[in-house]
PDB file of C-alpha atoms in Angstrom:
ATOM      1  CA  UNK A  24       0.000   0.000   0.000  1.00 48.00           C
ATOM      2  CA  UNK A  25       2.772   2.438   0.931  1.00 49.00           C
ATOM      3  CA  UNK A  26       4.719   1.580  -2.264  1.00 43.00           C
ATOM      4  CA  UNK A  27       1.733   2.521  -4.421  1.00 46.00           C
ATOM      5  CA  UNK A  28       1.446   5.887  -2.642  1.00 45.00           C
ATOM      6  CA  UNK A  29       5.142   6.628  -3.211  1.00 43.00           C
ATOM      7  CA  UNK A  30       4.875   5.608  -6.868  1.00 41.00           C
ATOM      8  CA  UNK A  31       1.847   7.876  -7.391  1.00 40.00           C
ATOM      9  CA  UNK A  32       3.643  10.797  -5.754  1.00 40.00           C
ATOM     10  CA  UNK A  33       6.787  10.338  -7.861  1.00 40.00           C
ATOM     11  CA  UNK A  34       4.749   9.962 -11.057  1.00 40.00           C
ATOM     12  CA  UNK A  35       2.731  13.100 -10.273  1.00 48.00           C
ATOM     13  CA  UNK A  36       5.902  15.088  -9.582  1.00 46.00           C
ATOM     14  CA  UNK A  37       7.486  13.899 -12.848  1.00 47.00           C
ATOM     15  CA  UNK A  38       4.407  14.878 -14.879  1.00 47.00           C
ATOM     16  CA  UNK A  39       4.325  18.289 -13.212  1.00 43.00           C
ATOM     17  CA  UNK A  40       8.024  18.873 -13.978  1.00 46.00           C
ATOM     18  CA  UNK A  41       7.515  17.999 -17.649  1.00 42.00           C
ATOM     19  CA  UNK A  42       4.480  20.245 -18.004  1.00 43.00           C
ATOM     20  CA  UNK A  43       6.232  23.194 -16.328  1.00 43.00           C
ATOM     21  CA  UNK A  44       9.399  22.911 -18.432  1.00 44.00           C
ATOM     22  CA  UNK A  45       7.684  22.983 -21.833  1.00 45.00           C
ATOM     23  CA  UNK A  46       6.755  26.395 -23.277  1.00 49.00           C
ATOM     24  CA  UNK A  47       3.088  27.301 -23.205  1.00 55.00           C
ATOM     25  CA  UNK A  48       2.975  28.142 -26.871  1.00 79.00           C
ATOM     26  CA  UNK A  49       5.718  27.953 -29.455  1.00 90.00           C
ATOM     27  CA  UNK A  50       5.960  27.600 -33.187  1.00 93.00           C
ATOM     28  CA  UNK A  51       7.436  24.272 -34.263  1.00 97.00           C
ATOM     29  CA  UNK A  52      10.130  24.397 -36.902  1.00 97.00           C
ATOM     30  CA  UNK A  53      12.703  26.917 -38.070  1.00 98.00           C
ATOM     31  CA  UNK A  54      12.666  30.440 -39.400  1.00 98.00           C
ATOM     32  CA  UNK A  55      15.601  31.415 -41.645  1.00 98.00           C
ATOM     33  CA  UNK A  56      16.957  34.735 -42.922  1.00 98.00           C
ATOM     34  CA  UNK A  57      20.108  35.843 -44.720  1.00 98.00           C
ATOM     35  CA  UNK A  58      22.294  38.810 -43.851  1.00 97.00           C
ATOM     36  CA  UNK A  59      25.726  40.354 -44.242  1.00 96.00           C
ATOM     37  CA  UNK A  60      27.787  40.444 -41.039  1.00 95.00           C
ATOM     38  CA  UNK A  61      29.421  43.628 -39.747  1.00 93.00           C
ATOM     39  CA  UNK A  62      32.700  42.160 -41.082  1.00 94.00           C
ATOM     40  CA  UNK A  63      31.176  41.828 -44.570  1.00 94.00           C
ATOM     41  CA  UNK A  64      30.557  38.047 -44.715  1.00 96.00           C
ATOM     42  CA  UNK A  65      27.364  36.430 -46.016  1.00 97.00           C
ATOM     43  CA  UNK A  66      25.545  34.526 -43.275  1.00 97.00           C
ATOM     44  CA  UNK A  67      22.280  32.714 -42.609  1.00 97.00           C
ATOM     45  CA  UNK A  68      20.533  33.138 -39.287  1.00 97.00           C
ATOM     46  CA  UNK A  69      17.751  30.993 -37.914  1.00 97.00           C
ATOM     47  CA  UNK A  70      15.353  30.625 -35.004  1.00 98.00           C
ATOM     48  CA  UNK A  71      14.294  27.154 -33.831  1.00 97.00           C
ATOM     49  CA  UNK A  72      10.860  26.658 -32.237  1.00 98.00           C
ATOM     50  CA  UNK A  73      10.405  30.375 -31.475  1.00 97.00           C
ATOM     51  CA  UNK A  74       7.883  31.528 -28.878  1.00 97.00           C
ATOM     52  CA  UNK A  75       4.485  32.749 -30.071  1.00 96.00           C
ATOM     53  CA  UNK A  76       3.261  36.312 -29.514  1.00 97.00           C
ATOM     54  CA  UNK A  77       6.731  37.582 -28.569  1.00 97.00           C
ATOM     55  CA  UNK A  78       8.700  40.103 -30.591  1.00 98.00           C
ATOM     56  CA  UNK A  79      12.112  38.686 -31.471  1.00 97.00           C
ATOM     57  CA  UNK A  80      14.917  40.938 -32.698  1.00 97.00           C
ATOM     58  CA  UNK A  81      16.838  38.847 -35.203  1.00 97.00           C
ATOM     59  CA  UNK A  82      20.416  38.096 -34.106  1.00 96.00           C
ATOM     60  CA  UNK A  83      23.060  39.684 -36.314  1.00 95.00           C
ATOM     61  CA  UNK A  84      20.835  42.363 -37.845  1.00 95.00           C
ATOM     62  CA  UNK A  85      20.010  44.578 -34.884  1.00 83.00           C
ATOM     63  CA  UNK A  86      21.007  48.168 -34.366  1.00 79.00           C
ATOM     64  CA  UNK A  87      24.706  47.177 -34.259  1.00 85.00           C
ATOM     65  CA  UNK A  88      24.560  46.156 -37.929  1.00 92.00           C
ATOM     66  CA  UNK A  89      23.727  48.870 -40.482  1.00 92.00           C
ATOM     67  CA  UNK A  90      22.583  46.167 -42.951  1.00 94.00           C
ATOM     68  CA  UNK A  91      19.191  44.523 -42.249  1.00 96.00           C
ATOM     69  CA  UNK A  92      18.481  40.864 -42.895  1.00 97.00           C
ATOM     70  CA  UNK A  93      16.724  39.740 -46.070  1.00 97.00           C
ATOM     71  CA  UNK A  94      15.158  36.711 -47.795  1.00 97.00           C
ATOM     72  CA  UNK A  95      13.154  35.441 -44.790  1.00 98.00           C
ATOM     73  CA  UNK A  96      11.849  31.864 -44.983  1.00 98.00           C
ATOM     74  CA  UNK A  97       9.202  30.609 -42.555  1.00 97.00           C
ATOM     75  CA  UNK A  98       9.434  26.843 -42.030  1.00 97.00           C
ATOM     76  CA  UNK A  99       7.461  26.864 -38.773  1.00 97.00           C
ATOM     77  CA  UNK A 100       3.869  25.757 -38.317  1.00 97.00           C
ATOM     78  CA  UNK A 101       2.740  29.299 -37.393  1.00 97.00           C
ATOM     79  CA  UNK A 102       2.277  32.556 -39.314  1.00 98.00           C
ATOM     80  CA  UNK A 103       5.299  34.873 -39.018  1.00 98.00           C
ATOM     81  CA  UNK A 104       5.103  38.644 -39.303  1.00 98.00           C
ATOM     82  CA  UNK A 105       8.453  40.231 -40.155  1.00 98.00           C
ATOM     83  CA  UNK A 106       9.265  43.896 -39.541  1.00 98.00           C
ATOM     84  CA  UNK A 107      11.708  46.307 -41.148  1.00 96.00           C
ATOM     85  CA  UNK A 108      12.735  47.711 -37.758  1.00 96.00           C
ATOM     86  CA  UNK A 109      13.815  46.307 -34.412  1.00 95.00           C
ATOM     87  CA  UNK A 110      11.249  45.741 -31.639  1.00 96.00           C
ATOM     88  CA  UNK A 111       8.612  44.850 -34.265  1.00 97.00           C
ATOM     89  CA  UNK A 112       8.373  48.401 -35.544  1.00 97.00           C
ATOM     90  CA  UNK A 113       8.225  49.702 -39.084  1.00 97.00           C
ATOM     91  CA  UNK A 114       6.639  48.135 -42.134  1.00 97.00           C
ATOM     92  CA  UNK A 115       5.527  44.523 -41.799  1.00 97.00           C
ATOM     93  CA  UNK A 116       4.871  41.525 -44.009  1.00 97.00           C
ATOM     94  CA  UNK A 117       3.213  38.192 -43.106  1.00 98.00           C
ATOM     95  CA  UNK A 118       4.726  34.847 -44.114  1.00 97.00           C
ATOM     96  CA  UNK A 119       2.531  31.745 -44.213  1.00 97.00           C
ATOM     97  CA  UNK A 120       3.445  28.621 -42.222  1.00 97.00           C
ATOM     98  CA  UNK A 121       5.721  25.942 -43.723  1.00 96.00           C
ATOM     99  CA  UNK A 122       6.328  27.534 -47.138  1.00 93.00           C
ATOM    100  CA  UNK A 123       6.258  31.308 -46.599  1.00 93.00           C
ATOM    101  CA  UNK A 124       9.188  33.208 -47.984  1.00 92.00           C
ATOM    102  CA  UNK A 125      10.213  36.434 -49.609  1.00 93.00           C
ATOM    103  CA  UNK A 126      12.922  37.700 -51.916  1.00 93.00           C
ATOM    104  CA  UNK A 127      16.111  39.558 -51.108  1.00 95.00           C
ATOM    105  CA  UNK A 128      14.194  42.816 -51.538  1.00 95.00           C
ATOM    106  CA  UNK A 129      12.319  42.295 -48.231  1.00 96.00           C
ATOM    107  CA  UNK A 130      14.507  43.726 -45.459  1.00 96.00           C
ATOM    108  CA  UNK A 131      13.923  42.461 -41.901  1.00 97.00           C
ATOM    109  CA  UNK A 132      15.173  43.125 -38.378  1.00 97.00           C
ATOM    110  CA  UNK A 133      12.491  41.531 -36.156  1.00 97.00           C
ATOM    111  CA  UNK A 134       9.686  38.963 -36.228  1.00 98.00           C
ATOM    112  CA  UNK A 135       6.674  37.827 -34.239  1.00 98.00           C
ATOM    113  CA  UNK A 136       4.945  34.433 -34.570  1.00 98.00           C
ATOM    114  CA  UNK A 137       1.274  33.719 -34.078  1.00 94.00           C
TER     115      UNK A 137
END
């Protein structure tokens, strides 16, 4: 009888730990973008399983880099809205889930999913 109680307690604690450690809502997949580094090299940045409803400034193309990112490709399962400025400001463009993408002409510095 006591062994069953201990097992139930341990199982409950394990399930609680798993449910607390997983994000409440996140896009599944990757979001890609190309950019030129401050040193002048071509690079590809990406976000893996980004959080929903949270503005994300894209690494490598923030205010420290005068060149914005370009050619965004949304391979997540959620709509992505890209912005020309940091902090999800400026002009925006929506990219559909899984296959959404844009040409090199679309300049980006931040994105929000959802």
